[in-house]
Structures are given as C-alpha cells and as structure tokens.
mmCIF file of C-alpha atoms in Angstrom:
data_model
loop_
_atom_site.group_PDB
_atom_site.id
_atom_site.type_symbol
_atom_site.label_atom_id
_atom_site.label_comp_id
_atom_site.label_asym_id
_atom_site.label_seq_id
_atom_site.Cartn_x
_atom_site.Cartn_y
_atom_site.Cartn_z
ATOM 1 C CA UNK A 1 54.295 7.946 18.639
ATOM 2 C CA UNK A 2 51.535 6.767 20.951
ATOM 3 C CA UNK A 3 50.541 10.351 21.597
ATOM 4 C CA UNK A 4 50.397 11.076 17.858
ATOM 5 C CA UNK A 5 48.238 7.977 17.247
ATOM 6 C CA UNK A 6 45.728 9.167 19.847
ATOM 7 C CA UNK A 7 45.626 12.591 18.229
ATOM 8 C CA UNK A 8 44.994 11.003 14.826
ATOM 9 C CA UNK A 9 42.113 8.938 16.220
ATOM 10 C CA UNK A 10 40.569 11.952 17.951
ATOM 11 C CA UNK A 11 40.736 14.033 14.784
ATOM 12 C CA UNK A 12 39.048 11.260 12.791
ATOM 13 C CA UNK A 13 36.187 11.274 15.295
ATOM 14 C CA UNK A 14 35.938 15.059 15.014
ATOM 15 C CA UNK A 15 35.718 14.829 11.229
ATOM 16 C CA UNK A 16 33.027 12.137 11.203
ATOM 17 C CA UNK A 17 30.898 13.432 14.078
ATOM 18 C CA UNK A 18 29.239 16.277 12.152
ATOM 19 C CA UNK A 19 28.282 13.892 9.353
ATOM 20 C CA UNK A 20 26.934 11.233 11.716
ATOM 21 C CA UNK A 21 24.981 13.762 13.760
ATOM 22 C CA UNK A 22 23.111 15.174 10.771
ATOM 23 C CA UNK A 23 20.306 12.617 11.395
ATOM 24 C CA UNK A 24 17.249 12.018 9.241
ATOM 25 C CA UNK A 25 15.522 14.951 7.588
ATOM 26 C CA UNK A 26 11.740 14.603 7.455
ATOM 27 C CA UNK A 27 10.125 17.373 5.437
ATOM 28 C CA UNK A 28 6.423 17.055 6.364
ATOM 29 C CA UNK A 29 4.450 16.473 9.530
ATOM 30 C CA UNK A 30 0.830 15.921 10.626
ATOM 31 C CA UNK A 31 -0.871 16.076 14.009
ATOM 32 C CA UNK A 32 -2.492 12.918 15.373
ATOM 33 C CA UNK A 33 -5.851 13.096 17.115
ATOM 34 C CA UNK A 34 -6.334 12.953 20.864
ATOM 35 C CA UNK A 35 -5.576 9.596 22.523
ATOM 36 C CA UNK A 36 -8.489 8.988 24.897
ATOM 37 C CA UNK A 37 -7.517 5.491 26.017
ATOM 38 C CA UNK A 38 -4.174 3.726 26.273
ATOM 39 C CA UNK A 39 -4.006 0.913 23.721
ATOM 40 C CA UNK A 40 -3.505 0.014 20.076
ATOM 41 C CA UNK A 41 -4.572 2.386 17.318
ATOM 42 C CA UNK A 42 -4.846 2.174 13.525
ATOM 43 C CA UNK A 43 -3.825 5.318 11.645
ATOM 44 C CA UNK A 44 -5.028 5.115 8.002
ATOM 45 C CA UNK A 45 -2.794 6.498 5.274
ATOM 46 C CA UNK A 46 -5.394 8.218 3.111
ATOM 47 C CA UNK A 47 -4.900 9.120 -0.532
ATOM 48 C CA UNK A 48 -3.712 12.722 -0.164
ATOM 49 C CA UNK A 49 -1.213 11.750 2.533
ATOM 50 C CA UNK A 50 0.336 9.177 0.175
ATOM 51 C CA UNK A 51 1.743 12.021 -1.938
ATOM 52 C CA UNK A 52 4.277 12.629 0.862
ATOM 53 C CA UNK A 53 5.295 8.984 1.360
ATOM 54 C CA UNK A 54 7.211 6.382 -0.634
ATOM 55 C CA UNK A 55 5.339 3.309 -1.818
ATOM 56 C CA UNK A 56 7.326 1.071 0.572
ATOM 57 C CA UNK A 57 6.288 3.281 3.557
ATOM 58 C CA UNK A 58 9.864 3.348 4.877
ATOM 59 C CA UNK A 59 9.846 7.139 5.258
ATOM 60 C CA UNK A 60 7.040 7.597 7.795
ATOM 61 C CA UNK A 61 7.409 7.737 11.590
ATOM 62 C CA UNK A 62 5.242 8.340 14.653
ATOM 63 C CA UNK A 63 6.902 10.689 17.146
ATOM 64 C CA UNK A 64 5.994 11.808 20.675
ATOM 65 C CA UNK A 65 6.340 15.385 21.971
ATOM 66 C CA UNK A 66 10.052 14.779 22.640
ATOM 67 C CA UNK A 67 10.543 13.733 18.986
ATOM 68 C CA UNK A 68 11.237 10.141 20.003
ATOM 69 C CA UNK A 69 9.949 7.515 17.608
ATOM 70 C CA UNK A 70 7.029 5.347 18.661
ATOM 71 C CA UNK A 71 7.095 1.765 17.284
ATOM 72 C CA UNK A 72 4.558 0.875 14.602
ATOM 73 C CA UNK A 73 3.835 -1.845 12.067
ATOM 74 C CA UNK A 74 2.423 -1.476 8.556
ATOM 75 C CA UNK A 75 -0.943 -3.153 8.042
ATOM 76 C CA UNK A 76 -1.830 -3.645 4.361
ATOM 77 C CA UNK A 77 -5.481 -3.671 3.356
ATOM 78 C CA UNK A 78 -8.110 -4.014 6.023
ATOM 79 C CA UNK A 79 -7.474 -4.014 9.724
ATOM 80 C CA UNK A 80 -6.266 -7.351 11.128
ATOM 81 C CA UNK A 81 -9.011 -9.950 11.285
ATOM 82 C CA UNK A 82 -10.220 -10.158 14.874
ATOM 83 C CA UNK A 83 -10.887 -13.844 15.455
ATOM 84 C CA UNK A 84 -13.487 -13.177 18.139
ATOM 85 C CA UNK A 85 -15.596 -11.321 15.532
ATOM 86 C CA UNK A 86 -15.252 -14.020 12.866
ATOM 87 C CA UNK A 87 -17.715 -16.922 12.569
ATOM 88 C CA UNK A 88 -16.504 -19.807 10.392
ATOM 89 C CA UNK A 89 -19.210 -21.480 8.283
ATOM 90 C CA UNK A 90 -19.193 -25.148 7.203
ATOM 91 C CA UNK A 91 -18.541 -25.613 3.481
ATOM 92 C CA UNK A 92 -21.067 -28.247 2.413
ATOM 93 C CA UNK A 93 -19.789 -28.469 -1.171
ATOM 94 C CA UNK A 94 -16.577 -27.241 -2.800
ATOM 95 C CA UNK A 95 -16.249 -28.687 -6.287
ATOM 96 C CA UNK A 96 -15.517 -27.762 -9.892
ATOM 97 C CA UNK A 97 -18.343 -28.297 -12.398
ATOM 98 C CA UNK A 98 -17.981 -29.894 -15.815
ATOM 99 C CA UNK A 99 -17.828 -26.398 -17.326
ATOM 100 C CA UNK A 100 -14.868 -25.498 -15.097
ATOM 101 C CA UNK A 101 -16.736 -23.277 -12.615
ATOM 102 C CA UNK A 102 -16.151 -23.247 -8.850
ATOM 103 C CA UNK A 103 -19.288 -24.371 -6.998
ATOM 104 C CA UNK A 104 -19.491 -23.696 -3.256
ATOM 105 C CA UNK A 105 -22.409 -24.363 -0.937
ATOM 106 C CA UNK A 106 -21.974 -22.780 2.505
ATOM 107 C CA UNK A 107 -24.166 -23.242 5.567
ATOM 108 C CA UNK A 108 -25.136 -20.041 7.368
ATOM 109 C CA UNK A 109 -25.194 -20.885 11.085
ATOM 110 C CA UNK A 110 -26.219 -17.388 12.203
ATOM 111 C CA UNK A 111 -30.003 -17.246 12.556
ATOM 112 C CA UNK A 112 -29.923 -13.441 13.007
ATOM 113 C CA UNK A 113 -28.700 -13.024 9.442
ATOM 114 C CA UNK A 114 -25.501 -11.931 7.715
ATOM 115 C CA UNK A 115 -24.477 -9.116 5.363
ATOM 116 C CA UNK A 116 -21.078 -10.310 4.161
ATOM 117 C CA UNK A 117 -19.074 -13.425 3.396
ATOM 118 C CA UNK A 118 -15.348 -13.799 3.877
ATOM 119 C CA UNK A 119 -13.693 -16.251 1.497
ATOM 120 C CA UNK A 120 -10.132 -17.395 2.104
ATOM 121 C CA UNK A 121 -8.453 -18.110 -1.230
ATOM 122 C CA UNK A 122 -4.965 -19.086 -2.253
ATOM 123 C CA UNK A 123 -3.136 -16.175 -3.880
ATOM 124 C CA UNK A 124 -3.905 -15.766 -7.561
ATOM 125 C CA UNK A 125 -3.137 -13.083 -10.145
ATOM 126 C CA UNK A 126 -6.524 -13.338 -11.876
ATOM 127 C CA UNK A 127 -9.957 -11.724 -11.722
ATOM 128 C CA UNK A 128 -13.256 -13.582 -11.849
ATOM 129 C CA UNK A 129 -17.008 -12.965 -11.682
ATOM 130 C CA UNK A 130 -19.391 -14.873 -9.448
ATOM 131 C CA UNK A 131 -23.096 -15.382 -8.633
ATOM 132 C CA UNK A 132 -24.552 -15.666 -5.125
ATOM 133 C CA UNK A 133 -27.848 -17.445 -4.386
ATOM 134 C CA UNK A 134 -29.693 -18.368 -1.190
ATOM 135 C CA UNK A 135 -31.863 -21.284 -0.093
ATOM 136 C CA UNK A 136 -33.446 -22.725 3.020
ATOM 137 C CA UNK A 137 -33.598 -26.346 1.788
ATOM 138 C CA UNK A 138 -30.810 -26.660 -0.871
ATOM 139 C CA UNK A 139 -33.494 -27.395 -3.485
ATOM 140 C CA UNK A 140 -35.064 -24.036 -4.301
ATOM 141 C CA UNK A 141 -32.447 -21.346 -4.873
ATOM 142 C CA UNK A 142 -33.042 -17.594 -5.136
ATOM 143 C CA UNK A 143 -30.621 -15.046 -6.563
ATOM 144 C CA UNK A 144 -28.950 -12.512 -4.227
ATOM 145 C CA UNK A 145 -26.292 -11.014 -6.522
ATOM 146 C CA UNK A 146 -25.425 -12.072 -10.079
ATOM 147 C CA UNK A 147 -22.396 -9.805 -10.631
ATOM 148 C CA UNK A 148 -19.824 -10.281 -7.898
ATOM 149 C CA UNK A 149 -16.222 -9.356 -8.719
ATOM 150 C CA UNK A 150 -13.512 -11.665 -7.360
ATOM 151 C CA UNK A 151 -10.327 -9.579 -7.400
ATOM 152 C CA UNK A 152 -6.723 -10.416 -8.107
ATOM 153 C CA UNK A 153 -5.011 -11.245 -4.825
ATOM 154 C CA UNK A 154 -1.650 -9.954 -3.660
ATOM 155 C CA UNK A 155 -0.686 -10.906 -0.104
ATOM 156 C CA UNK A 156 2.919 -10.167 0.779
ATOM 157 C CA UNK A 157 3.115 -12.064 4.067
ATOM 158 C CA UNK A 158 1.387 -15.371 3.400
ATOM 159 C CA UNK A 159 -0.101 -17.190 0.445
ATOM 160 C CA UNK A 160 -3.729 -16.828 1.599
ATOM 161 C CA UNK A 161 -5.926 -13.947 0.497
ATOM 162 C CA UNK A 162 -9.101 -12.689 2.156
ATOM 163 C CA UNK A 163 -11.885 -11.817 -0.303
ATOM 164 C CA UNK A 164 -14.958 -10.012 0.994
ATOM 165 C CA UNK A 165 -18.412 -10.272 -0.583
ATOM 166 C CA UNK A 166 -20.985 -7.714 0.625
ATOM 167 C CA UNK A 167 -24.750 -7.899 0.106
ATOM 168 C CA UNK A 168 -28.038 -6.868 1.797
ATOM 169 C CA UNK A 169 -28.899 -8.585 5.079
ATOM 170 C CA UNK A 170 -30.043 -12.146 4.395
ATOM 171 C CA UNK A 171 -31.187 -15.040 6.604
ATOM 172 C CA UNK A 172 -31.004 -17.885 4.080
ATOM 173 C CA UNK A 173 -29.769 -21.096 5.714
ATOM 174 C CA UNK A 174 -27.593 -21.993 2.717
ATOM 175 C CA UNK A 175 -25.604 -19.854 0.313
ATOM 176 C CA UNK A 176 -24.401 -20.967 -3.116
ATOM 177 C CA UNK A 177 -21.515 -19.285 -4.906
ATOM 178 C CA UNK A 178 -20.684 -20.032 -8.549
ATOM 179 C CA UNK A 179 -17.388 -18.563 -9.773
ATOM 180 C CA UNK A 180 -17.011 -18.302 -13.532
ATOM 181 C CA UNK A 181 -13.410 -19.187 -14.445
ATOM 182 C CA UNK A 182 -14.006 -18.584 -18.181
ATOM 183 C CA UNK A 183 -12.576 -22.018 -19.123
ATOM 184 C CA UNK A 184 -9.392 -21.368 -17.105
ATOM 185 C CA UNK A 185 -8.091 -23.238 -14.066
ATOM 186 C CA UNK A 186 -10.335 -22.801 -10.979
ATOM 187 C CA UNK A 187 -9.625 -20.815 -7.841
ATOM 188 C CA UNK A 188 -8.835 -22.592 -4.574
ATOM 189 C CA UNK A 189 -11.169 -21.645 -1.704
ATOM 190 C CA UNK A 190 -10.060 -22.914 1.718
ATOM 191 C CA UNK A 191 -12.405 -21.300 4.281
ATOM 192 C CA UNK A 192 -15.552 -19.180 4.519
ATOM 193 C CA UNK A 193 -17.394 -17.261 7.200
ATOM 194 C CA UNK A 194 -19.054 -14.082 8.464
ATOM 195 C CA UNK A 195 -17.207 -11.127 9.992
ATOM 196 C CA UNK A 196 -19.117 -8.861 12.395
ATOM 197 C CA UNK A 197 -17.174 -5.719 11.534
ATOM 198 C CA UNK A 198 -16.775 -3.159 14.333
ATOM 199 C CA UNK A 199 -17.488 -0.504 11.697
ATOM 200 C CA UNK A 200 -18.906 -1.365 8.300
ATOM 201 C CA UNK A 201 -16.580 -0.722 5.388
ATOM 202 C CA UNK A 202 -17.525 -2.282 2.092
ATOM 203 C CA UNK A 203 -14.156 -1.935 0.422
ATOM 204 C CA UNK A 204 -10.504 -1.855 1.352
ATOM 205 C CA UNK A 205 -9.664 0.700 -1.331
ATOM 206 C CA UNK A 206 -9.425 4.461 -0.954
ATOM 207 C CA UNK A 207 -10.522 6.657 -3.880
ATOM 208 C CA UNK A 208 -7.970 9.145 -5.155
ATOM 209 C CA UNK A 209 -9.127 12.579 -6.369
ATOM 210 C CA UNK A 210 -10.418 12.289 -9.940
ATOM 211 C CA UNK A 211 -7.688 12.556 -12.598
ATOM 212 C CA UNK A 212 -7.911 14.339 -15.949
ATOM 213 C CA UNK A 213 -7.217 12.495 -19.189
ATOM 214 C CA UNK A 214 -7.053 12.861 -22.967
ATOM 215 C CA UNK A 215 -7.567 10.159 -25.595
ATOM 216 C CA UNK A 216 -5.989 9.934 -29.045
ATOM 217 C CA UNK A 217 -6.907 7.240 -31.569
ATOM 218 C CA UNK A 218 -4.288 6.412 -34.170
ATOM 219 C CA UNK A 219 -4.148 3.409 -36.461
ATOM 220 C CA UNK A 220 -5.100 0.327 -34.483
ATOM 221 C CA UNK A 221 -4.462 1.868 -31.060
ATOM 222 C CA UNK A 222 -6.119 4.206 -28.556
ATOM 223 C CA UNK A 223 -3.686 6.187 -26.462
ATOM 224 C CA UNK A 224 -4.944 7.690 -23.147
ATOM 225 C CA UNK A 225 -2.806 10.117 -21.164
ATOM 226 C CA UNK A 226 -3.884 10.296 -17.491
ATOM 227 C CA UNK A 227 -2.817 13.008 -15.025
ATOM 228 C CA UNK A 228 -3.608 12.823 -11.325
ATOM 229 C CA UNK A 229 -3.934 16.126 -9.416
ATOM 230 C CA UNK A 230 -1.194 14.904 -7.051
ATOM 231 C CA UNK A 231 1.608 12.368 -6.903
ATOM 232 C CA UNK A 232 -0.691 9.813 -5.282
ATOM 233 C CA UNK A 233 -0.194 6.098 -4.756
ATOM 234 C CA UNK A 234 -2.466 3.750 -6.688
ATOM 235 C CA UNK A 235 -2.752 0.007 -7.223
ATOM 236 C CA UNK A 236 -6.157 -0.168 -8.916
ATOM 237 C CA UNK A 237 -7.361 1.558 -12.081
ATOM 238 C CA UNK A 238 -10.999 1.496 -13.240
ATOM 239 C CA UNK A 239 -12.386 2.687 -16.561
ATOM 240 C CA UNK A 240 -15.843 3.583 -17.816
ATOM 241 C CA UNK A 241 -16.053 2.411 -21.446
ATOM 242 C CA UNK A 242 -18.513 3.080 -24.266
ATOM 243 C CA UNK A 243 -18.592 2.708 -28.048
ATOM 244 C CA UNK A 244 -19.293 -0.999 -28.503
ATOM 245 C CA UNK A 245 -21.531 -3.547 -26.814
ATOM 246 C CA UNK A 246 -19.106 -6.457 -27.216
ATOM 247 C CA UNK A 247 -15.319 -6.197 -27.095
ATOM 248 C CA UNK A 248 -12.267 -8.287 -26.228
ATOM 249 C CA UNK A 249 -9.071 -6.259 -26.481
ATOM 250 C CA UNK A 250 -5.542 -6.053 -25.104
ATOM 251 C CA UNK A 251 -4.751 -3.192 -22.766
ATOM 252 C CA UNK A 252 -1.477 -1.957 -21.280
ATOM 253 C CA UNK A 253 -0.839 0.502 -18.453
ATOM 254 C CA UNK A 254 2.507 2.268 -18.814
ATOM 255 C CA UNK A 255 4.752 4.326 -16.576
ATOM 256 C CA UNK A 256 5.986 7.420 -18.465
ATOM 257 C CA UNK A 257 9.414 7.700 -20.028
ATOM 258 C CA UNK A 258 9.480 11.483 -19.959
ATOM 259 C CA UNK A 259 10.281 13.179 -23.248
ATOM 260 C CA UNK A 260 10.043 9.983 -25.308
ATOM 261 C CA UNK A 261 6.394 8.987 -25.069
ATOM 262 C CA UNK A 262 4.265 8.331 -28.138
ATOM 263 C CA UNK A 263 1.821 5.705 -29.311
ATOM 264 C CA UNK A 264 4.601 3.385 -30.453
ATOM 265 C CA UNK A 265 6.652 3.871 -27.238
ATOM 266 C CA UNK A 266 4.318 4.702 -24.338
ATOM 267 C CA UNK A 267 6.933 3.973 -21.654
ATOM 268 C CA UNK A 268 7.616 1.205 -19.144
ATOM 269 C CA UNK A 269 4.789 -1.366 -19.073
ATOM 270 C CA UNK A 270 3.379 -1.717 -15.547
ATOM 271 C CA UNK A 271 0.750 -4.296 -16.492
ATOM 272 C CA UNK A 272 -0.912 -6.049 -19.440
ATOM 273 C CA UNK A 273 -4.609 -6.950 -19.237
ATOM 274 C CA UNK A 274 -7.680 -8.046 -21.171
ATOM 275 C CA UNK A 275 -10.437 -5.481 -21.659
ATOM 276 C CA UNK A 276 -13.631 -7.558 -21.823
ATOM 277 C CA UNK A 277 -17.218 -6.409 -22.201
ATOM 278 C CA UNK A 278 -18.307 -9.201 -19.830
ATOM 279 C CA UNK A 279 -16.137 -7.955 -16.935
ATOM 280 C CA UNK A 280 -15.704 -4.652 -15.103
ATOM 281 C CA UNK A 281 -12.852 -2.603 -16.597
ATOM 282 C CA UNK A 282 -10.866 -2.744 -13.352
ATOM 283 C CA UNK A 283 -7.161 -3.559 -13.247
ATOM 284 C CA UNK A 284 -4.894 -4.146 -10.247
ATOM 285 C CA UNK A 285 -1.181 -3.352 -10.173
ATOM 286 C CA UNK A 286 1.682 -3.366 -7.699
ATOM 287 C CA UNK A 287 1.521 -0.114 -5.706
ATOM 288 C CA UNK A 288 2.773 2.785 -7.844
ATOM 289 C CA UNK A 289 3.353 6.481 -7.217
ATOM 290 C CA UNK A 290 3.147 8.829 -10.186
ATOM 291 C CA UNK A 291 1.074 11.815 -11.278
ATOM 292 C CA UNK A 292 1.238 10.797 -14.958
ATOM 293 C CA UNK A 293 0.667 7.446 -16.670
ATOM 294 C CA UNK A 294 -0.627 6.077 -19.966
ATOM 295 C CA UNK A 295 -3.231 3.526 -21.047
ATOM 296 C CA UNK A 296 -2.842 1.866 -24.456
ATOM 297 C CA UNK A 297 -5.744 -0.119 -25.968
ATOM 298 C CA UNK A 298 -5.108 -2.320 -28.992
ATOM 299 C CA UNK A 299 -8.189 -2.045 -31.204
ATOM 300 C CA UNK A 300 -6.914 -4.241 -34.064
ATOM 301 C CA UNK A 301 -9.400 -3.715 -36.920
ATOM 302 C CA UNK A 302 -12.266 -2.696 -34.617
ATOM 303 C CA UNK A 303 -13.548 0.855 -34.184
ATOM 304 C CA UNK A 304 -11.974 2.570 -31.159
ATOM 305 C CA UNK A 305 -13.633 2.357 -27.773
ATOM 306 C CA UNK A 306 -14.283 5.597 -25.899
ATOM 307 C CA UNK A 307 -12.897 6.026 -22.398
ATOM 308 C CA UNK A 308 -15.511 8.108 -20.545
ATOM 309 C CA UNK A 309 -14.002 8.087 -17.065
ATOM 310 C CA UNK A 310 -10.793 7.011 -15.319
ATOM 311 C CA UNK A 311 -10.576 6.260 -11.597
ATOM 312 C CA UNK A 312 -7.504 5.441 -9.515
ATOM 313 C CA UNK A 313 -7.601 3.836 -6.082
ATOM 314 C CA UNK A 314 -5.114 2.652 -3.523
ATOM 315 C CA UNK A 315 -5.448 -0.192 -1.093
ATOM 316 C CA UNK A 316 -5.954 1.061 2.436
ATOM 317 C CA UNK A 317 -2.787 0.948 4.522
ATOM 318 C CA UNK A 318 -2.680 1.677 8.255
ATOM 319 C CA UNK A 319 -0.004 2.231 10.861
ATOM 320 C CA UNK A 320 -0.711 0.031 13.887
ATOM 321 C CA UNK A 321 0.822 1.476 17.065
ATOM 322 C CA UNK A 322 0.494 1.488 20.855
ATOM 323 C CA UNK A 323 -0.232 4.955 22.256
ATOM 324 C CA UNK A 324 -0.661 6.248 25.792
ATOM 325 C CA UNK A 325 -3.665 8.210 27.010
ATOM 326 C CA UNK A 326 -3.290 11.976 27.128
ATOM 327 C CA UNK A 327 -0.003 12.128 25.245
ATOM 328 C CA UNK A 328 0.468 14.080 22.034
ATOM 329 C CA UNK A 329 1.847 12.422 18.896
ATOM 330 C CA UNK A 330 2.749 13.513 15.369
ATOM 331 C CA UNK A 331 3.510 11.901 12.024
ATOM 332 C CA UNK A 332 6.842 12.603 10.325
ATOM 333 C CA UNK A 333 7.142 11.982 6.567
ATOM 334 C CA UNK A 334 9.145 12.387 3.395
ATOM 335 C CA UNK A 335 12.798 11.671 4.010
ATOM 336 C CA UNK A 336 14.436 10.392 0.830
ATOM 337 C CA UNK A 337 17.257 8.763 2.819
ATOM 338 C CA UNK A 338 15.044 7.005 5.385
ATOM 339 C CA UNK A 339 15.232 3.231 5.753
ATOM 340 C CA UNK A 340 12.832 0.790 7.399
ATOM 341 C CA UNK A 341 12.630 1.193 11.168
ATOM 342 C CA UNK A 342 13.323 -2.052 13.044
ATOM 343 C CA UNK A 343 10.797 -2.303 15.883
ATOM 344 C CA UNK A 344 10.151 -5.158 18.336
ATOM 345 C CA UNK A 345 6.404 -4.630 17.820
ATOM 346 C CA UNK A 346 6.605 -6.581 14.552
ATOM 347 C CA UNK A 347 7.169 -9.761 16.588
ATOM 348 C CA UNK A 348 3.852 -9.316 18.421
ATOM 349 C CA UNK A 349 1.635 -8.398 15.439
ATOM 350 C CA UNK A 350 -0.355 -11.659 15.600
ATOM 351 C CA UNK A 351 -1.408 -11.005 19.214
ATOM 352 C CA UNK A 352 -2.860 -7.520 18.544
ATOM 353 C CA UNK A 353 -6.662 -7.718 18.821
ATOM 354 C CA UNK A 354 -8.438 -4.572 20.022
ATOM 355 C CA UNK A 355 -7.617 -1.688 17.668
ATOM 356 C CA UNK A 356 -9.171 1.784 17.670
ATOM 357 C CA UNK A 357 -9.154 4.151 14.679
ATOM 358 C CA UNK A 358 -7.181 7.397 14.940
ATOM 359 C CA UNK A 359 -6.987 10.117 12.305
ATOM 360 C CA UNK A 360 -4.658 13.027 11.691
ATOM 361 C CA UNK A 361 -5.023 16.695 10.785
ATOM 362 C CA UNK A 362 -2.979 19.674 9.655
ATOM 363 C CA UNK A 363 -0.554 18.088 7.192
ATOM 364 C CA UNK A 364 2.115 20.705 6.549
ATOM 365 C CA UNK A 365 5.772 21.218 5.760
ATOM 366 C CA UNK A 366 8.141 21.313 8.702
ATOM 367 C CA UNK A 367 9.179 24.924 9.242
ATOM 368 C CA UNK A 368 11.955 25.673 6.822
ATOM 369 C CA UNK A 369 13.281 28.648 8.771
ATOM 370 C CA UNK A 370 14.464 26.478 11.636
ATOM 371 C CA UNK A 371 15.634 23.720 9.343
ATOM 372 C CA UNK A 372 17.529 26.041 7.056
ATOM 373 C CA UNK A 373 19.013 27.971 10.018
ATOM 374 C CA UNK A 374 20.234 24.760 11.608
ATOM 375 C CA UNK A 375 21.511 23.393 8.321
ATOM 376 C CA UNK A 376 23.166 26.697 7.521
ATOM 377 C CA UNK A 377 24.961 26.753 10.862
ATOM 378 C CA UNK A 378 26.153 23.199 10.319
ATOM 379 C CA UNK A 379 27.391 23.887 6.827
ATOM 380 C CA UNK A 380 29.283 26.959 8.032
ATOM 381 C CA UNK A 381 31.542 24.967 10.315
ATOM 382 C CA UNK A 382 31.422 21.361 9.045
ATOM 383 C CA UNK A 383 33.547 21.889 5.945
ATOM 384 C CA UNK A 384 36.111 24.282 7.494
ATOM 385 C CA UNK A 385 36.608 21.779 10.328
ATOM 386 C CA UNK A 386 36.974 18.898 7.873
ATOM 387 C CA UNK A 387 39.482 20.847 5.754
ATOM 388 C CA UNK A 388 41.438 21.973 8.822
ATOM 389 C CA UNK A 389 41.421 18.476 10.282
ATOM 390 C CA UNK A 390 42.631 17.099 6.973
ATOM 391 C CA UNK A 391 45.570 19.483 6.934
ATOM 392 C CA UNK A 392 46.450 18.667 10.527
ATOM 393 C CA UNK A 393 46.142 14.938 9.809
ATOM 394 C CA UNK A 394 48.470 15.280 6.836
ATOM 395 C CA UNK A 395 51.021 17.144 8.944
ATOM 396 C CA UNK A 396 50.824 14.692 11.848
ATOM 397 C CA UNK A 397 51.014 11.714 9.498
ATOM 398 C CA UNK A 398 54.174 13.188 8.005
ATOM 399 C CA UNK A 399 55.632 13.662 11.525
ATOM 400 C CA UNK A 400 54.616 10.139 12.553
ATOM 401 C CA UNK A 401 56.329 8.583 9.530
ATOM 402 C CA UNK A 402 59.427 10.666 10.182
ATOM 403 C CA UNK A 403 59.550 9.553 13.854
ATOM 404 C CA UNK A 404 59.121 5.906 12.824
ATOM 405 C CA UNK A 405 62.007 6.193 10.363
ATOM 406 C CA UNK A 406 64.197 7.720 13.085
ATOM 407 C CA UNK A 407 63.363 4.947 15.517
ATOM 408 C CA UNK A 408 64.262 2.322 12.907
ATOM 409 C CA UNK A 409 67.673 3.965 12.356
#
C-alpha cells in the first residue's frame, strides 16, 4: 500500500507539472535604450504603448537578456519630487475672502527668478480657476496670468496632491494667487515652492493621437460618438465648443454598451460634469482604456452647442527601475493572466533620488512561430499524459481500495 501511495503522488505531480510550467504568456515586447551608467531610470509609458497594457499596469515587465525579470515600481504622474531641487517658499497669507475665494500670498526667496510654482493641496474632486499676480512691496500688484486651471486631484498613495503652475520667468518678490471657488467650499493649500526641474515639462499629461467623432442633436440632447485610432488609455478629455457665448449645461461621458447605445441609453456613465462657458471644457476621469466612448450634453431648451474638437490625454506613468551599465533590457507586455509583481524595490521608493530618462523602440509582437510551435508541442503531449495518468490513477485507486479491504478482513 505504501508503494501504491507513492505512485499516486508521483502521478499527481506528473499531471500538474505541465500546467504549472506553462508560465506567463506576454504577447508584445519593446527594446529599451542603451544603459550608459548604472543607476535608476524612468521609462515613460507613452500613449501608443498603453494600447498593449492594462490600466492597472499589472501586465508589464522589464526583462534582461536571460529573460529574468528586473524589479520596477510604477510612478504615477511626474517623476518623484527630488527634495534637493525643491525650494519651499514662506506663505505670508493663506485665507478665504468674504466671497469664498482662496487668497494666498507667497514670498519668492529666489532672487534669480522662478518659472513655476508647486502648490501642495489636499485631494479634491473639483476644478477651479485662479489668477496670479506679482509685487515687490505687497502694495502694487501686477497681473502675471489671469486664467490658471486648478485641476481635480487624484493621488492614490497619500491624500496630498501636487499642482504645478507654469508661467514666464519672473523675479517679483511676492506672488499672489486668488482661487475662484464659485461660491463652493475652498481648497486647502498646505505648502508652496519652486522646483528646478532637471528637464522642463509643463504638463504631466501625454496627448493621444486625435480621435474622430460625430455629433447628433435630438430633442434636448447632443450625442457625440468618439472613436480613438487605438485602444489607448485616457483619464482626461478636452473639448473645443462653439455655438453660444454663455452656457451652463450637464455633461456625461459614457462607456459603450455595445449593440444597445442610443441617445436615451448611451451606456455606462464614467463621469458627470458641468459644461460652463467660464471654464475650460476639460474633464478628468479614472484611467480608462477604450477605443469608443460617448459624450452626452443636456441642452434643455437651449440651442445645441457644437463640438468642434475632442482631445484625449493620459497622465504620464513611468516604470522606475535600477539597471546596470552595458546590459541589454526589454519590455514584456500584454498578458491577460498576469498579476502584480511583488518586488522589494517598492519598500525603497522614498529613497530614490537621481533618476535618468530611458526610452524604448521597436514595439512588436513576440514571434508567433516560436510561441505557437512551443504551445503546439505542449498541447500534443499534455492532454494525452493527463488522460493516461487519469486512467492509471483510477486503476491504482481501485487496486488500493481492494488491498485495504483485504487487509481489514
């Protein structure tokens, strides 16, 4: 009986081994650029590459020439803030006016001038407009920018959001920011300062290739069907609107319910917004991946607005990794069964400071001939072995039960 038990165990291992050894099946690859210096690198996931990756980024890997995975972490938005490049400015005044506007007066301690301001705000799912003025004595103020957009903030790791304001080089000693809350509760600003960026980048969004769209006006609604040229990620949609100087309308962005879409049922609602003539027609969403979506504008009794242009963007995401000089690395992507890789590097993300950019080239499908040949060979013997092992297991189980009954007698 002991011998039969060992045989049963061995056959179970034989049956499961082919299934366990099948591994993960990445369908696309890209070549990383040359690594000139050993250290940390940021690999940006640009718009066209996002068509091969899930929105949670669980199905992307960095591999060396031996196909071994190299640890990485996902960095949302801009590269990590390097504290040695950040200069904190004193906030002289941080109040809310009688009209409900945020009023901030910030002292610029850099005599050589600045070209951006970093504002640290508590997370908020709202958009605002702001005005920026400068002064050397806090009495006479001069306008710098009267139409600054304060975006909705989504930070997954902590409840603080970093908002960047860019403007021409200025040497004013004091800067005044007035945020118009439109009679709603004010934003909470906690810190401010200047960031000497290693390379100047005015936005943390990547433009997707321009989509095509059609608009239909029916009853009290305008129905816009938008098609992207690829299955790209996006988390920001911008519209160019004409047809009326003043408007205040409800707008919905919908994920398609294929085969059932019409003006009354445009699909799953991804977000509901206000379309206001006083604000840019820009709307932020959780990251989505689809080539087709719909925009529904409720016109009520007003004449329809005309949508002249539609833009989609995605927040820049980078893979932060440690690479060795002279070695060759590749990206692996698009495995529907992939799960998040658990790397130790995540523990040390706060201590990463010096990061170099690294791009990729030659995105292409992994050769199907080899994949299909290997898969075909596996399929030729996996199922016969499983069927044979099942028959043998049934026979041996029958013999084992019979021997046990004999021993009992």
